[in-house]
Amino acid sequence: MSRVVVLGSVNLDLHLQVERHPRGGETLLAGDLERRFGGKGGNQAVACARAGATTALVGAVGDDEPGREYRRRLEAFGVDAGLVREVPGAPTGTAVICVDARGENTIVVAPGANHRVGAEHLAALDGPGGLEDGDVLLAQLELPLEVVAEGVRRAAARGARVVLNLAPFAVLPPDVLALADPVVVNEHEAALLAEQLGGDQPPSLLVTLGAAGSRWGDLEVPGERVEAVVDTTGAGDSFCGVLAARLAAGDDRRAAVEAATAAAALTVQHEGAQPPSPRP
Ligand code: RIB
């Protein structure tokens, strides 16, 4: 059976609910501090496993309690966390997230152990028991970029499909972008990518348009109507995780994007990037 290997970050999310985002130099009061599980890699792996895919996460946590707790949680959600290494002397990645009354967020990440992921972690992709034809590698950009680029190249060389989420946006070599099917970006990242590449877009580019849906080449999928947006954190991650799961299961592009769109719509209706428990 096909599986999805997520190459990505693990963060402890520190959530602050604010009425509005602070301006430069301003101090605001927030609601109570909430500690949640996040990181684009962890979020996408959880969404992928919940969508029914056999899922493993390649990444790193610190040798601290948040890291150990996170690994236990991944397993509880059905994600194989055996390839999430504990890095001695490094803290688990941490994100400070402010969510305003409209559910819009700002996020600042201290990468911690995520930036200790090195090429040696990639043996899981092309060593014994590694990726095979029909498997999917799902990656984002919160790990060192050279490691992500190398992971994409190795996965593609094994015949795996690569789903590459350019978030947070960074410049990757065009030959790496060309190996992904698709590169997933939001509108903001799409504009930055166009600036980087000029007219030469990656051959397979999926642009998410928030409530307006998404566009993947000539495929356009409308957004889902949502009554009340509570928190947009992790909506893009749910989209990517479910997209990868459905593509690994053999769905066509439209069916996979529709399932991903529905998952993102559910995510904006709860607080935090991940659902509170393994099953609703
Ligand atoms: O995409 C949302 C995620 O971005 C958060 O969970 C935070 O940890 C950052 O990685």
mmCIF file of C-alpha atoms and ligand atoms in Angstrom, residues 9-13 15 37-41 43 94-95 97 105 107 109 142 233-237 273, ligand 1:
data_model
loop_
_atom_site.group_PDB
_atom_site.id
_atom_site.type_symbol
_atom_site.label_atom_id
_atom_site.label_comp_id
_atom_site.label_asym_id
_atom_site.label_seq_id
_atom_site.Cartn_x
_atom_site.Cartn_y
_atom_site.Cartn_z
ATOM 1 C CA SER A 9 8.979 20.512 11.436
ATOM 2 C CA VAL A 10 7.579 19.911 14.879
ATOM 3 C CA ASN A 11 6.725 22.928 17.056
ATOM 4 C CA LEU A 12 5.173 23.666 20.365
ATOM 5 C CA ASP A 13 2.664 26.430 19.555
ATOM 6 C CA HIS A 15 -1.197 30.726 21.215
ATOM 7 C CA PHE A 37 0.905 21.070 19.127
ATOM 8 C CA GLY A 38 1.995 22.532 15.811
ATOM 9 C CA GLY A 39 4.751 22.875 13.267
ATOM 10 C CA LYS A 40 3.901 22.545 9.604
ATOM 11 C CA GLY A 41 5.371 19.038 9.414
ATOM 12 C CA ASN A 43 0.282 19.389 11.446
ATOM 13 C CA THR A 94 8.499 26.799 19.334
ATOM 14 C CA ALA A 95 6.058 29.111 17.559
ATOM 15 C CA ILE A 97 1.070 32.698 17.409
ATOM 16 C CA ASN A 105 -2.896 34.857 12.696
ATOM 17 C CA ILE A 107 3.352 33.427 13.542
ATOM 18 C CA VAL A 109 8.993 30.483 14.842
ATOM 19 C CA GLU A 142 10.688 24.921 8.216
ATOM 20 C CA THR A 233 -3.792 28.520 11.986
ATOM 21 C CA GLY A 234 -2.946 25.252 10.255
ATOM 22 C CA ALA A 235 -5.646 25.446 7.562
ATOM 23 C CA GLY A 236 -2.994 25.246 4.845
ATOM 24 C CA ASP A 237 -1.407 22.310 6.652
ATOM 25 C CA ALA A 273 -3.628 23.906 14.102
HETATM 26 O O1 RIB B 1 1.046 26.467 9.647
HETATM 27 C C1 RIB B 1 0.837 26.671 11.012
HETATM 28 C C2 RIB B 1 2.061 26.325 11.777
HETATM 29 O O2 RIB B 1 3.101 27.235 11.424
HETATM 30 C C3 RIB B 1 1.944 26.452 13.278
HETATM 31 O O3 RIB B 1 1.499 25.270 13.885
HETATM 32 C C4 RIB B 1 3.339 26.892 13.702
HETATM 33 O O4 RIB B 1 4.007 25.968 14.505
HETATM 34 C C5 RIB B 1 4.085 27.178 12.409
HETATM 35 O O5 RIB B 1 4.911 26.122 12.067
#
